[in-house]
Tab-separated table of C-alpha atoms and ligand atoms in Angstrom:
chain	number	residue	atom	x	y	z
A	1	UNK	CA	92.979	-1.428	-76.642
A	2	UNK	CA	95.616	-4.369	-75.995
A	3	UNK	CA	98.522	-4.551	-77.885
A	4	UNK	CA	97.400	-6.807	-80.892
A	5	UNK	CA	99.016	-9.313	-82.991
A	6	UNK	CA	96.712	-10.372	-85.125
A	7	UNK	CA	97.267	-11.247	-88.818
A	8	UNK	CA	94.512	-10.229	-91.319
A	9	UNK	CA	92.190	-13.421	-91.284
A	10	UNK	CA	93.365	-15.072	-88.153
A	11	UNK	CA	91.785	-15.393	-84.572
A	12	UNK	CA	92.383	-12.161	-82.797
A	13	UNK	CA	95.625	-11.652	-80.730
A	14	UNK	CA	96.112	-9.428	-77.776
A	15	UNK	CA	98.213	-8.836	-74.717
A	16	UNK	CA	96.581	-7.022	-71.835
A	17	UNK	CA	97.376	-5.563	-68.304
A	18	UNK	CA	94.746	-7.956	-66.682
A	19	UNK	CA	92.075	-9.760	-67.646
A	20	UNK	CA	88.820	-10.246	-66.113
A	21	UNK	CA	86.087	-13.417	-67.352
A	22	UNK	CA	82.333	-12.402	-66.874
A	23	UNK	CA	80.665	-9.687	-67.120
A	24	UNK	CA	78.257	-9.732	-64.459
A	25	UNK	CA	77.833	-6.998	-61.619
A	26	UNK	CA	81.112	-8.247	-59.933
A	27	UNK	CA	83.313	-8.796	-63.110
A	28	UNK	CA	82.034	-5.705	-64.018
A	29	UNK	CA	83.425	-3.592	-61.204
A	30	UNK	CA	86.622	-5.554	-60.840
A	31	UNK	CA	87.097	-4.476	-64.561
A	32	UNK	CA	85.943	-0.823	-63.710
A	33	UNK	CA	88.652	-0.501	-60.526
A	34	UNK	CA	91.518	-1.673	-62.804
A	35	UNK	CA	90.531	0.441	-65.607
A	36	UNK	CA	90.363	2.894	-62.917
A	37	UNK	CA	94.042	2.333	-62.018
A	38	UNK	CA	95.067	2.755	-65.135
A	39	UNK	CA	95.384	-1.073	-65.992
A	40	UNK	CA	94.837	-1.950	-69.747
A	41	UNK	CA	91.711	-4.348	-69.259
A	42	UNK	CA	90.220	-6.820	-71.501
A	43	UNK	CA	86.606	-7.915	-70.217
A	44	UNK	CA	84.911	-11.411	-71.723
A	45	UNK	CA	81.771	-12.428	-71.767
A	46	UNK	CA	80.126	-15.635	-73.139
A	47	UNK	CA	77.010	-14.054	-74.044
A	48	UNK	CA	76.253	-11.073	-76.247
A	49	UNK	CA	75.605	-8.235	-73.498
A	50	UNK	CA	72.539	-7.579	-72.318
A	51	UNK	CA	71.610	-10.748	-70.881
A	52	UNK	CA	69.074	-12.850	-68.770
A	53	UNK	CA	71.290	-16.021	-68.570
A	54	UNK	CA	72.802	-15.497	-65.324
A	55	UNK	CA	72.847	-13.993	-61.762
A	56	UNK	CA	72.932	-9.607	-62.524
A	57	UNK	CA	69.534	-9.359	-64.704
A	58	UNK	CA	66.469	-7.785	-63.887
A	59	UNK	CA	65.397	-4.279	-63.023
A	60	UNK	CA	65.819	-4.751	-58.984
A	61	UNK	CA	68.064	-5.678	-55.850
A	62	UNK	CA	67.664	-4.546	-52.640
A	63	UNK	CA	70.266	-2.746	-50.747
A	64	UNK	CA	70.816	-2.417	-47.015
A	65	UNK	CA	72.792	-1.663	-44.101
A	66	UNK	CA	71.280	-4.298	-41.995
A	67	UNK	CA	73.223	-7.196	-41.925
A	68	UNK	CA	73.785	-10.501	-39.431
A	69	UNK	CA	77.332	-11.131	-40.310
A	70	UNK	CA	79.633	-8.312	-39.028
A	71	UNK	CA	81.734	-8.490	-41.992
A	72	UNK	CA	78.957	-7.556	-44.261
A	73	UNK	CA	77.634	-5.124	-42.003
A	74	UNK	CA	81.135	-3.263	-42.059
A	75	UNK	CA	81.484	-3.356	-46.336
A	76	UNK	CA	78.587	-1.936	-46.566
A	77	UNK	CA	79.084	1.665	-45.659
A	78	UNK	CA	81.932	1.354	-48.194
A	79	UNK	CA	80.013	-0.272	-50.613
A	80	UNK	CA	76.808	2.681	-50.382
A	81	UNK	CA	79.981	5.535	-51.257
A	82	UNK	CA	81.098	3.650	-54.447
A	83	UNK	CA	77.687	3.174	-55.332
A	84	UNK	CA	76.894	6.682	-55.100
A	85	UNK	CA	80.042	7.685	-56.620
A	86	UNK	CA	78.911	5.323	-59.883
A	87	UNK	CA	75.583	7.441	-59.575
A	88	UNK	CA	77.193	10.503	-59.720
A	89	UNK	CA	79.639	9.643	-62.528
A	90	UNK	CA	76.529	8.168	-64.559
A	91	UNK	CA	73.903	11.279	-63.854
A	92	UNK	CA	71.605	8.882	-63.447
A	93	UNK	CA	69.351	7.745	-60.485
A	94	UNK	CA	70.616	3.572	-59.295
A	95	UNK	CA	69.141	3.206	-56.311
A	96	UNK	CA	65.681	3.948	-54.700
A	97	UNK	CA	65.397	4.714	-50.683
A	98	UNK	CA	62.414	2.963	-49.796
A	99	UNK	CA	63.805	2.064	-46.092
A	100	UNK	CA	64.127	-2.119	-45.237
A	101	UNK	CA	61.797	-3.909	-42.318
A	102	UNK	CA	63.507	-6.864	-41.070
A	103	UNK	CA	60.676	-9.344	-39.146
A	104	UNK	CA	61.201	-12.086	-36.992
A	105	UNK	CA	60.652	-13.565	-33.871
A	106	UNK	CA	62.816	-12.690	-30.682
A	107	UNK	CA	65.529	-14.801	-30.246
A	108	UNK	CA	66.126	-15.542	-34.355
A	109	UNK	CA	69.981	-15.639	-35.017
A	110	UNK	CA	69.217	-13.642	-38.758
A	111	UNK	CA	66.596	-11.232	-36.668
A	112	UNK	CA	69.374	-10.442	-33.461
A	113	UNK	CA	72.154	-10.516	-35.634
A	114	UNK	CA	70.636	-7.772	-37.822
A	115	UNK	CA	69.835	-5.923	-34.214
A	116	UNK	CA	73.191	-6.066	-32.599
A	117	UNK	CA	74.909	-4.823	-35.809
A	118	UNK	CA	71.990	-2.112	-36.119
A	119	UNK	CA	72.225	-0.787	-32.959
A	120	UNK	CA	69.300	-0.712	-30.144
A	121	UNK	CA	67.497	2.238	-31.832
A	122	UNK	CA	65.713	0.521	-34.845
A	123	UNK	CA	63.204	-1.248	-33.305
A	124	UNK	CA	59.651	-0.374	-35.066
A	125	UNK	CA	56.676	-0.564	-32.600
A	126	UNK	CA	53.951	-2.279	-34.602
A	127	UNK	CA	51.467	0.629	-34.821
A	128	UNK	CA	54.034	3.066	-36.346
A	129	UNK	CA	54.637	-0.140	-38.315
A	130	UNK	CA	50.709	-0.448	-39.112
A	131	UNK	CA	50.836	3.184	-40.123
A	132	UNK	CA	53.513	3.665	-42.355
A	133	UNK	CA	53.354	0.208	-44.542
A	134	UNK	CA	49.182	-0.570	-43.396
A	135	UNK	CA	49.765	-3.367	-46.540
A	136	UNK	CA	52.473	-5.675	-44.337
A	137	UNK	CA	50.814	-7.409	-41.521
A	138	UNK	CA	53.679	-9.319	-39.258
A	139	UNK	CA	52.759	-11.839	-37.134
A	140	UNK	CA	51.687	-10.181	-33.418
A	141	UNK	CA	54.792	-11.807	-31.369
A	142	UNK	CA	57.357	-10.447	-34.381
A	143	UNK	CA	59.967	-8.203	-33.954
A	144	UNK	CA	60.429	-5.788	-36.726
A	145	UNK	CA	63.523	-3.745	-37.188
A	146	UNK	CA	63.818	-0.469	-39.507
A	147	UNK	CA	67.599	0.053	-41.265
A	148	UNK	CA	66.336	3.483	-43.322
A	149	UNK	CA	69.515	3.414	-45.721
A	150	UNK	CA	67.872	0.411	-47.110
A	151	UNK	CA	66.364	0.278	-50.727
A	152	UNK	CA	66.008	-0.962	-54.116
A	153	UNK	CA	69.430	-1.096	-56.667
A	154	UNK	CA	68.129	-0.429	-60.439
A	155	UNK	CA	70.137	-3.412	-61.561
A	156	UNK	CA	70.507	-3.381	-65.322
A	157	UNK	CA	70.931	0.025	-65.002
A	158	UNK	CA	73.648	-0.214	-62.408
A	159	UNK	CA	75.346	-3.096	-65.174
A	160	UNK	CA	75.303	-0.861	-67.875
A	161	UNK	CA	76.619	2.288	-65.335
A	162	UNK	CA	79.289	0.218	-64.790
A	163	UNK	CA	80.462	-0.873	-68.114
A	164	UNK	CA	80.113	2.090	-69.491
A	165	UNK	CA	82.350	2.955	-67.292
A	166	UNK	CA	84.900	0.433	-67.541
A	167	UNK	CA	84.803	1.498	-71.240
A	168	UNK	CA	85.016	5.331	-70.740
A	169	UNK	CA	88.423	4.629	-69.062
A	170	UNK	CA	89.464	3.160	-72.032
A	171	UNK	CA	88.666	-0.933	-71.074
A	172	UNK	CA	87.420	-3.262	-73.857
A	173	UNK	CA	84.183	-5.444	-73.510
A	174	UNK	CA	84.282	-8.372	-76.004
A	175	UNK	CA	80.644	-10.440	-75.550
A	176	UNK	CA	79.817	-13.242	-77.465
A	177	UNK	CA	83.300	-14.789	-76.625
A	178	UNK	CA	83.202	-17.710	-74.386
A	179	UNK	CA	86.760	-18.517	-72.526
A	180	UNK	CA	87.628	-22.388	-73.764
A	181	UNK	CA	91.316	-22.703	-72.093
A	182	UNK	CA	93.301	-21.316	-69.469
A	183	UNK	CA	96.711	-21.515	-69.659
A	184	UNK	CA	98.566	-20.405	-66.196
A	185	UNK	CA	101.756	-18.984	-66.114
A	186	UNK	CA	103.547	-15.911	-65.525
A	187	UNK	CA	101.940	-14.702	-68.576
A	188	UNK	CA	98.162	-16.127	-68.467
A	189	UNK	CA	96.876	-17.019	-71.973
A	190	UNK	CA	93.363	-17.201	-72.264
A	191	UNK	CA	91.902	-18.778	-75.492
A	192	UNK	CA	87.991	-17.779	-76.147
A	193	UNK	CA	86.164	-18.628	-78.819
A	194	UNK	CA	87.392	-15.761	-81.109
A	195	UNK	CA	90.999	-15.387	-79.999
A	196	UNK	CA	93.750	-15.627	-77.627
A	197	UNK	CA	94.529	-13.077	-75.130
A	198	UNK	CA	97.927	-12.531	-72.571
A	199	UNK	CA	97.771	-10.989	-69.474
A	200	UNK	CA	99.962	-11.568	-66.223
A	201	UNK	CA	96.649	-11.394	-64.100
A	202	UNK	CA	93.185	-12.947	-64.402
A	203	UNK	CA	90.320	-12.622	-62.466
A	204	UNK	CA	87.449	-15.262	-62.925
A	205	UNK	CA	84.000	-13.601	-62.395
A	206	UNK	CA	81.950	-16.560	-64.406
A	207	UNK	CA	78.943	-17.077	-61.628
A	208	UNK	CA	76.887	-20.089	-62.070
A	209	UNK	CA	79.790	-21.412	-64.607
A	210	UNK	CA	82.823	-20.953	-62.400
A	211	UNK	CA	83.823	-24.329	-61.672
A	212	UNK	CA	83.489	-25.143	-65.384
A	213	UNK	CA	86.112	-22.096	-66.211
A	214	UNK	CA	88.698	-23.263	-63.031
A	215	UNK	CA	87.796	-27.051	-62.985
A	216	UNK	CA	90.698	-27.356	-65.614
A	217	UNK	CA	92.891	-25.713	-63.107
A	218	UNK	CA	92.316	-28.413	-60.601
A	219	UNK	CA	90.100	-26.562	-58.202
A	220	UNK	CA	87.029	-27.920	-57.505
A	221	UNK	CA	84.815	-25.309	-55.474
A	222	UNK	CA	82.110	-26.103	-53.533
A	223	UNK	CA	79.412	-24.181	-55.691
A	224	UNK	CA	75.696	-24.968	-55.779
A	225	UNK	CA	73.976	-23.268	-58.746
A	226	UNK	CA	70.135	-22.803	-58.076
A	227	UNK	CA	67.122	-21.941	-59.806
A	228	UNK	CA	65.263	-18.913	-57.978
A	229	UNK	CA	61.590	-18.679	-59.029
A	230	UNK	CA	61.310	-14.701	-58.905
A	231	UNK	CA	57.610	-13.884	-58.474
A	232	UNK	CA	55.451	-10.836	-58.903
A	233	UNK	CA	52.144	-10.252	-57.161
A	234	UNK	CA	49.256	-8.184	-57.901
A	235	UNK	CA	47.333	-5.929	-56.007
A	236	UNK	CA	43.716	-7.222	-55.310
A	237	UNK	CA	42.320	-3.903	-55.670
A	238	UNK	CA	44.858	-1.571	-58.142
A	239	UNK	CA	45.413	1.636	-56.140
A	240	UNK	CA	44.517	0.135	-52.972
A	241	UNK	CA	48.082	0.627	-51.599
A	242	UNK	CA	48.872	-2.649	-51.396
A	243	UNK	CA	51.924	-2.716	-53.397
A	244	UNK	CA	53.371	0.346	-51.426
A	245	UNK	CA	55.984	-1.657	-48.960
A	246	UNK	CA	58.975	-1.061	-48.184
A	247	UNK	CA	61.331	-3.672	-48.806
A	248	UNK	CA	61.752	-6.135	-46.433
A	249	UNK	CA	63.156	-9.579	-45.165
A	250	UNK	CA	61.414	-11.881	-43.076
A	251	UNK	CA	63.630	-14.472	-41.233
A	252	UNK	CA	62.487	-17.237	-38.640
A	253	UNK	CA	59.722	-19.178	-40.879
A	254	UNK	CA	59.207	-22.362	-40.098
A	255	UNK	CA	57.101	-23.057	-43.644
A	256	UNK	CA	60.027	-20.982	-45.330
A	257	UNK	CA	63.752	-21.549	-43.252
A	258	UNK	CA	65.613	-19.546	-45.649
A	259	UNK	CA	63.736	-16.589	-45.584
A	260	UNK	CA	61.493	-14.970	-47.598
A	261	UNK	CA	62.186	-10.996	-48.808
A	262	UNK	CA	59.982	-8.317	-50.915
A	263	UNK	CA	60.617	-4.965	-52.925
A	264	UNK	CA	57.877	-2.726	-53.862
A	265	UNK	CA	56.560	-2.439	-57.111
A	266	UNK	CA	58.770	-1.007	-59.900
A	267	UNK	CA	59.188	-3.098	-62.696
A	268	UNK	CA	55.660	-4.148	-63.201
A	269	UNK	CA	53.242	-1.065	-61.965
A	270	UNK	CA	51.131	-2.656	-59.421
A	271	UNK	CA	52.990	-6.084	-59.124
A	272	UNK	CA	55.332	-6.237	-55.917
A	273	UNK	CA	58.220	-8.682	-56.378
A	274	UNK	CA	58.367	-11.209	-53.268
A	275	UNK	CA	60.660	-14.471	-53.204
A	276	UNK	CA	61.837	-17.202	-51.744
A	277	UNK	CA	65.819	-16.712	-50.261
A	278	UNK	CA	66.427	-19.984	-51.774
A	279	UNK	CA	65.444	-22.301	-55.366
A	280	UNK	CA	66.354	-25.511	-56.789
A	281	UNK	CA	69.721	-27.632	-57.470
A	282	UNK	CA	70.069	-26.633	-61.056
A	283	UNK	CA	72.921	-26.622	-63.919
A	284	UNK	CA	73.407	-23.578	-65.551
A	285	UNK	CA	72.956	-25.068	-68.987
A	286	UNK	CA	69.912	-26.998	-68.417
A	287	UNK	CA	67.868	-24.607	-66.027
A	288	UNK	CA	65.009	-23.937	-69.116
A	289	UNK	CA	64.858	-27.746	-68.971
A	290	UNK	CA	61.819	-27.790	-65.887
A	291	UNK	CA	59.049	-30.011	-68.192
A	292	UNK	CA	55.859	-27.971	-68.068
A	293	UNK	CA	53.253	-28.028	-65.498
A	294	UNK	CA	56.489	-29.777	-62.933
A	295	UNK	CA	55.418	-28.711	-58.963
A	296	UNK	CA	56.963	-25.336	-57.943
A	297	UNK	CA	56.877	-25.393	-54.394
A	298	UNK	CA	58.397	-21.759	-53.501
A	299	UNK	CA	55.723	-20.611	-55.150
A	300	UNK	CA	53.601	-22.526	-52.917
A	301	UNK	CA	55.289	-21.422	-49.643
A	302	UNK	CA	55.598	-17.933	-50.870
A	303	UNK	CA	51.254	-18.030	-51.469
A	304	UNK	CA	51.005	-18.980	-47.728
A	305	UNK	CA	53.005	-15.958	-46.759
A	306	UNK	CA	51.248	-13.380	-49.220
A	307	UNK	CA	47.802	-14.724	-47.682
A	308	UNK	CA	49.183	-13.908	-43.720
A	309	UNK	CA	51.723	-10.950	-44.267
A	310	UNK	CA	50.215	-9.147	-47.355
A	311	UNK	CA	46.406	-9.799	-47.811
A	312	UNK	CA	45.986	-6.739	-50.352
A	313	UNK	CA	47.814	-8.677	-52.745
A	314	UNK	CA	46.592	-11.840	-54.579
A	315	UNK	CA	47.874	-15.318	-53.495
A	316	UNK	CA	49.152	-16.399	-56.772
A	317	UNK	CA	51.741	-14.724	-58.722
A	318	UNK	CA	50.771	-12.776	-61.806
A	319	UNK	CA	54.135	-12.640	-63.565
A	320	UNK	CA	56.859	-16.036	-62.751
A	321	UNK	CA	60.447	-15.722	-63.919
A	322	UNK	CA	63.833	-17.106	-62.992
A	323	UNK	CA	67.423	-16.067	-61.674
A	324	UNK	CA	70.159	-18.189	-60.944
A	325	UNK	CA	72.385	-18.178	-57.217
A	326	UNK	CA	75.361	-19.667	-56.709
A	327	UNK	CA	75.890	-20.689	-53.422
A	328	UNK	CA	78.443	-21.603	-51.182
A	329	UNK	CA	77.560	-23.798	-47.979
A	330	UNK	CA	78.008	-21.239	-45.808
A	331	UNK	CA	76.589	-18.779	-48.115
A	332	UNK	CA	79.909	-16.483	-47.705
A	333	UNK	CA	81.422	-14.746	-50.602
A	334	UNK	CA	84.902	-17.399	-52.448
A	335	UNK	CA	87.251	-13.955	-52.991
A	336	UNK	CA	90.878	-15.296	-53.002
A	337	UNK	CA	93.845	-16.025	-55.084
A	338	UNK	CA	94.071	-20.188	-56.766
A	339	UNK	CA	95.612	-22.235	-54.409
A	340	UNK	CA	98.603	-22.568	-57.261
A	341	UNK	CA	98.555	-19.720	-59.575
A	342	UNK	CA	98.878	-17.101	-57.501
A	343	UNK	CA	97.921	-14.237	-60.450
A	344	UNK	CA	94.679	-16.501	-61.040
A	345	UNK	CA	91.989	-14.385	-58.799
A	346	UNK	CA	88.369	-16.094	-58.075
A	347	UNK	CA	85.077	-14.227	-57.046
A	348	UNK	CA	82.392	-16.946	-56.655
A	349	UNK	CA	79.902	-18.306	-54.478
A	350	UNK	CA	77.771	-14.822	-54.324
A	351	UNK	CA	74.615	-16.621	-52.600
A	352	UNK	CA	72.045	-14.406	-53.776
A	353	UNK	CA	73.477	-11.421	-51.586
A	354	UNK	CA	76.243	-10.350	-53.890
A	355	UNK	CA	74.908	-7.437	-55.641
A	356	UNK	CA	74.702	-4.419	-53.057
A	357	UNK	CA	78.363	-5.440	-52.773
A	358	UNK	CA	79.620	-5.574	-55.748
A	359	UNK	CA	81.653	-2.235	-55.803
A	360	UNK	CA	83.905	-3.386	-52.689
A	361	UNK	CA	84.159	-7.117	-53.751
A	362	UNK	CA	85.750	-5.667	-57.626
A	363	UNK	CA	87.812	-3.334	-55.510
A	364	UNK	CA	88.753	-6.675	-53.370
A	365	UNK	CA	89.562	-8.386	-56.601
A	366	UNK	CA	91.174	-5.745	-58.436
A	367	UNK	CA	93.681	-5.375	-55.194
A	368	UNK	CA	94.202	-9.287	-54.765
A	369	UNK	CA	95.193	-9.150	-58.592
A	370	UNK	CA	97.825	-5.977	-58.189
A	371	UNK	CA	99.349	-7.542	-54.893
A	372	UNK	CA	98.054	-4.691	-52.932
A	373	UNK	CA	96.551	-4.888	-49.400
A	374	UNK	CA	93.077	-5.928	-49.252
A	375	UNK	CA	90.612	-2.958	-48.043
A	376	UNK	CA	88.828	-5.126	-45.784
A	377	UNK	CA	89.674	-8.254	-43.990
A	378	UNK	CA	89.799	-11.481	-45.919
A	379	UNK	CA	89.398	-14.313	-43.936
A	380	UNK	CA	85.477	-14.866	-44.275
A	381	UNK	CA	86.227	-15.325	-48.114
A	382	UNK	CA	89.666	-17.202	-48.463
A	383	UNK	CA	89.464	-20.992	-50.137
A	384	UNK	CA	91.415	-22.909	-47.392
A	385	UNK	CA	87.604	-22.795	-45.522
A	386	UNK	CA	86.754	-25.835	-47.838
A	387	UNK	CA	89.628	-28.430	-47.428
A	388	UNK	CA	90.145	-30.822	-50.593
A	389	UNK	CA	89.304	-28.526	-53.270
A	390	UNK	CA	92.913	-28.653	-55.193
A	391	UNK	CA	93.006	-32.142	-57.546
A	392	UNK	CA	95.155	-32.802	-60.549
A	393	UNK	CA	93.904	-30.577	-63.346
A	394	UNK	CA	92.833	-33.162	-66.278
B	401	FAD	C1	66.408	-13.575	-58.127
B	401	FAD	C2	67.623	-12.956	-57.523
B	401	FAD	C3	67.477	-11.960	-56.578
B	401	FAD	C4	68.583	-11.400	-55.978
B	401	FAD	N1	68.411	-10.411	-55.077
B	401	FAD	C5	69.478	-9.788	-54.554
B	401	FAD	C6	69.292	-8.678	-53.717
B	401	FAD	O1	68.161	-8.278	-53.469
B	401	FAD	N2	70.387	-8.048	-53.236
B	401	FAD	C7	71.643	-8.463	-53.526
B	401	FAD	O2	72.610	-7.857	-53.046
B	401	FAD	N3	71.861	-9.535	-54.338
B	401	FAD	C8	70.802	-10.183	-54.855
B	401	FAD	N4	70.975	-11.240	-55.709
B	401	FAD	C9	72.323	-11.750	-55.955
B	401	FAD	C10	73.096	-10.994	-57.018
B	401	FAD	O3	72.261	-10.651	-58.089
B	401	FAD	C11	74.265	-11.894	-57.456
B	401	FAD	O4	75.051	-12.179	-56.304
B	401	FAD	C12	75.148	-11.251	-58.498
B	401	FAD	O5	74.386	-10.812	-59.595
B	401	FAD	C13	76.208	-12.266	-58.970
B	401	FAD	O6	76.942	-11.665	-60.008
B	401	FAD	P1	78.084	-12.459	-60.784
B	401	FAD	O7	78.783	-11.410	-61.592
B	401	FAD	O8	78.866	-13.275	-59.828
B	401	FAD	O9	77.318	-13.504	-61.708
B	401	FAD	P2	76.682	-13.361	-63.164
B	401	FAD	O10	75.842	-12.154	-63.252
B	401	FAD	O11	76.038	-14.650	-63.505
B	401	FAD	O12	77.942	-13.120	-64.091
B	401	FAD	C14	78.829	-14.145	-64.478
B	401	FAD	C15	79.082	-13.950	-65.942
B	401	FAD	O13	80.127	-14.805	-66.366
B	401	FAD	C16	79.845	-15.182	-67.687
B	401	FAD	N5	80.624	-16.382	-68.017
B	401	FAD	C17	80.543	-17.590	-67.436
B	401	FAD	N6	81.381	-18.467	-68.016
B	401	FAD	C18	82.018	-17.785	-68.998
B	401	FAD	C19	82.977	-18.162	-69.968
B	401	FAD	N7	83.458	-19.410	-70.066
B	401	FAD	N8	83.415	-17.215	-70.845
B	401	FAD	C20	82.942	-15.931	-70.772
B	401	FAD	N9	81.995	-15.544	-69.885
B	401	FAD	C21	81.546	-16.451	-69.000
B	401	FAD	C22	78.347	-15.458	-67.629
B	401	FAD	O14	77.750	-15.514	-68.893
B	401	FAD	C23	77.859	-14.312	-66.780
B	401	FAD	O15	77.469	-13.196	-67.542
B	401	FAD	C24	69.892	-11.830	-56.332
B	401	FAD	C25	70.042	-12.836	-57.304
B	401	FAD	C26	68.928	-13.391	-57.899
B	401	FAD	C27	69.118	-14.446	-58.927
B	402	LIG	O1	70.667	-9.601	-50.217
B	402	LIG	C1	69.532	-9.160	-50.132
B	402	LIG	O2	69.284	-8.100	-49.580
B	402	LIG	C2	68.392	-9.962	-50.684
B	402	LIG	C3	67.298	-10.041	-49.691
B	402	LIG	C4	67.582	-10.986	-48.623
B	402	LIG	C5	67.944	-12.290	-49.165
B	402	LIG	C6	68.823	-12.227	-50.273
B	402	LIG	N1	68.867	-11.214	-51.065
């Protein structure tokens, strides 16, 4: 839709209610909610849709109630409703129950922050443990907590639920258009590669590449792109059980500080995906870059806890591929306005967490870009946490 303007032969032309750059999981919804209130919404993307270049590909996420932050842990419930909702709309399955174990040892700030927000009544004993998931073996001093909701997102499913969607309430997807300018203003214009759209609200969704999109606006976030080595493992003997887990995180590792989490097998029969909560400095142009044969030490750390915590599998991955996070210091959400263009909205900084919670954070978007009330509180996610990020735009 969009009201167009184009001439026959010239770069396309159009004026929209809002428009929203990225289509990842949380451009996605933001697009989906505004559609949704009846907002005439363009949707760019650099890359021709479906891809593998950025944070929202691959068949799996987990999903979970148990959370150490209390902010998270009250989206959630939210977020589980609009997820089912998008099910039910789609009439297709998105997620899996599988239940989550969260291990540590006593005392862990991850471990009793994922307690106190549970509840006392989720503690596992480690023979109901043993006999449930016989293929995870915690250490014997570990605490291991159950959060049943927990489970497995089908994640280019759940992408393509969404879009379709977005488009079914009349929004427009353009892919293989990369945004080039931003000007601000009452009226935004946005100038891709193809064309030149107006809107009077913009919300920037561009993951790994969001400082490149708002840099020109003078804002400067603190964003760390990383590679994530995502690893799949193989059962030593097939049908031995070994890949049936539930998911799971594992939290106080001395080997492995930022944690180390696992979802049963689904996209490779067999091969249970386990990775490290963490990867390397990397630019989101350059991540294919790595020379062959350079040292991957994840993989490394994530052997030594496949050899102690799941023995039935082997200790080397049989299938190696790679994701991208984009982290924030304090590996909290960036969901506010621009410091100076008020109608400029920014969702960033999604630290490898962002995807169970992508229905509330596009509804948080879509309501910081129409002026309305935000849903939940705000504070955990507002800009002014990182002083000195406004300069003079070039
Ligand atoms: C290996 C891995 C495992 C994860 N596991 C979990 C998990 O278990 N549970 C969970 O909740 N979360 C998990 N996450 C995190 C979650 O997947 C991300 O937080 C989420 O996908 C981020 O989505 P996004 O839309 O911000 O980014 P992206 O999906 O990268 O989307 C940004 C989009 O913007 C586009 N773009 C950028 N610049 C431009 C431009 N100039 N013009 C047009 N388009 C542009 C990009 O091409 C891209 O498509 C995981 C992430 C990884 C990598
Ligand atoms: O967010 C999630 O649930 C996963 C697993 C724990 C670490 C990060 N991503």
């Amino acid at each position: 839709m969009g009201t167009d303007m184009a001439a026959p032969g010239q770069p396309r032309c159009a004026s929209y209610d809002a428009i929203v750059i990225g289509a990842g999981i949380q451009g996605s919804f933001a697009a989906y909610h505004l559609a949704q209130r009846r907002k005439d919404t363009l949707l760019l993307e650099q890359f021709f849709l479906p891809h593998s270049r950025g944070s929202s590909h691959g068949q799996s996420r987990i999903t979970r109630s148990a959370y150490p932050q209390e902010h998270y842990a009250h989206m959630m419930p939210h977020s589980f409703r609009l997820w089912q909702q998008l099910e039910d709309e789609a009439g297709t399955p998105l997620y899996r129950r599988t239940g989550l174990v969260v291990l540590g040892p006593p005392g862990d700030p991850k471990l009793e922050g994922c307690r106190r927000n549970m509840g006392p009544d989720n503690v596992l004993d480690a023979v109901t443990l043993e006999q449930r998931f016989p293929g995870l073996r915690p250490r014997p001093n570990e605490v291991a907590l159950w959060d049943g909701s927990g489970g497995v997102l089908l994640a280019d499913r759940a992408l393509r639920a969404v879009q379709d969607a977005f488009r079914r309430r009349g929004g427009t997807v353009r892919d293989g258009e990369k945004v080039l300018r931003i000007d601000p203003g009452a009226v935004i214009t946005v100038t891709t590669t193809a064309g030149l759209y107006r809107a009077p609200r913009l919300i920037v969704a561009a993951g790994a590449w969001t400082n490149a999109v708002v840099a020109p606006l003078g804002l400067h976030l603190p964003l760390q792109p990383l590679r994530i080595d995502v690893c799949y493992w193989r059962e030593k003997e097939p049908g031995s059980g070994g890949s049936v887990t539930p998911c799971f995180m594992a939290t106080g590792l001395p080997y492995a500080p930022h944690g180390i989490y696992g979802l049963p097998a689904l996209e490779y029969p067999g091969l249970v995906k386990v990775c490290y909560h963490h990867g390397s400095p990397t630019d989101p142009e350059e991540r294919d870059r790595t020379p062959p044969g350079s040292p991957r030490p994840h993989v490394a750390l994530l052997s030594n806890f496949i050899s102690s915590y799941l023995p039935g599998l082997e200790s080397q991955p049989a299938v190696l591929e790679s994701c991208l996070y984009t982290n924030t210091p304090d590996e909290d959400f960036i969901l506010d306005r621009h410091p100076k263009y008020s109608n400029i909205i920014i969702g960033a900084g999604f630290s490898g967490h962002g995807f169970k919670l992508a229905p509330v954070v596009g509804q948080l978007l879509c309501e910081l870009s129409l002026g309305e009330e935000p849903s939940h509180c705000m504070a955990p996610f507002a800009i002014s946490r990182f002083p000195g990020v406004l300069r003079a735009a070039l």
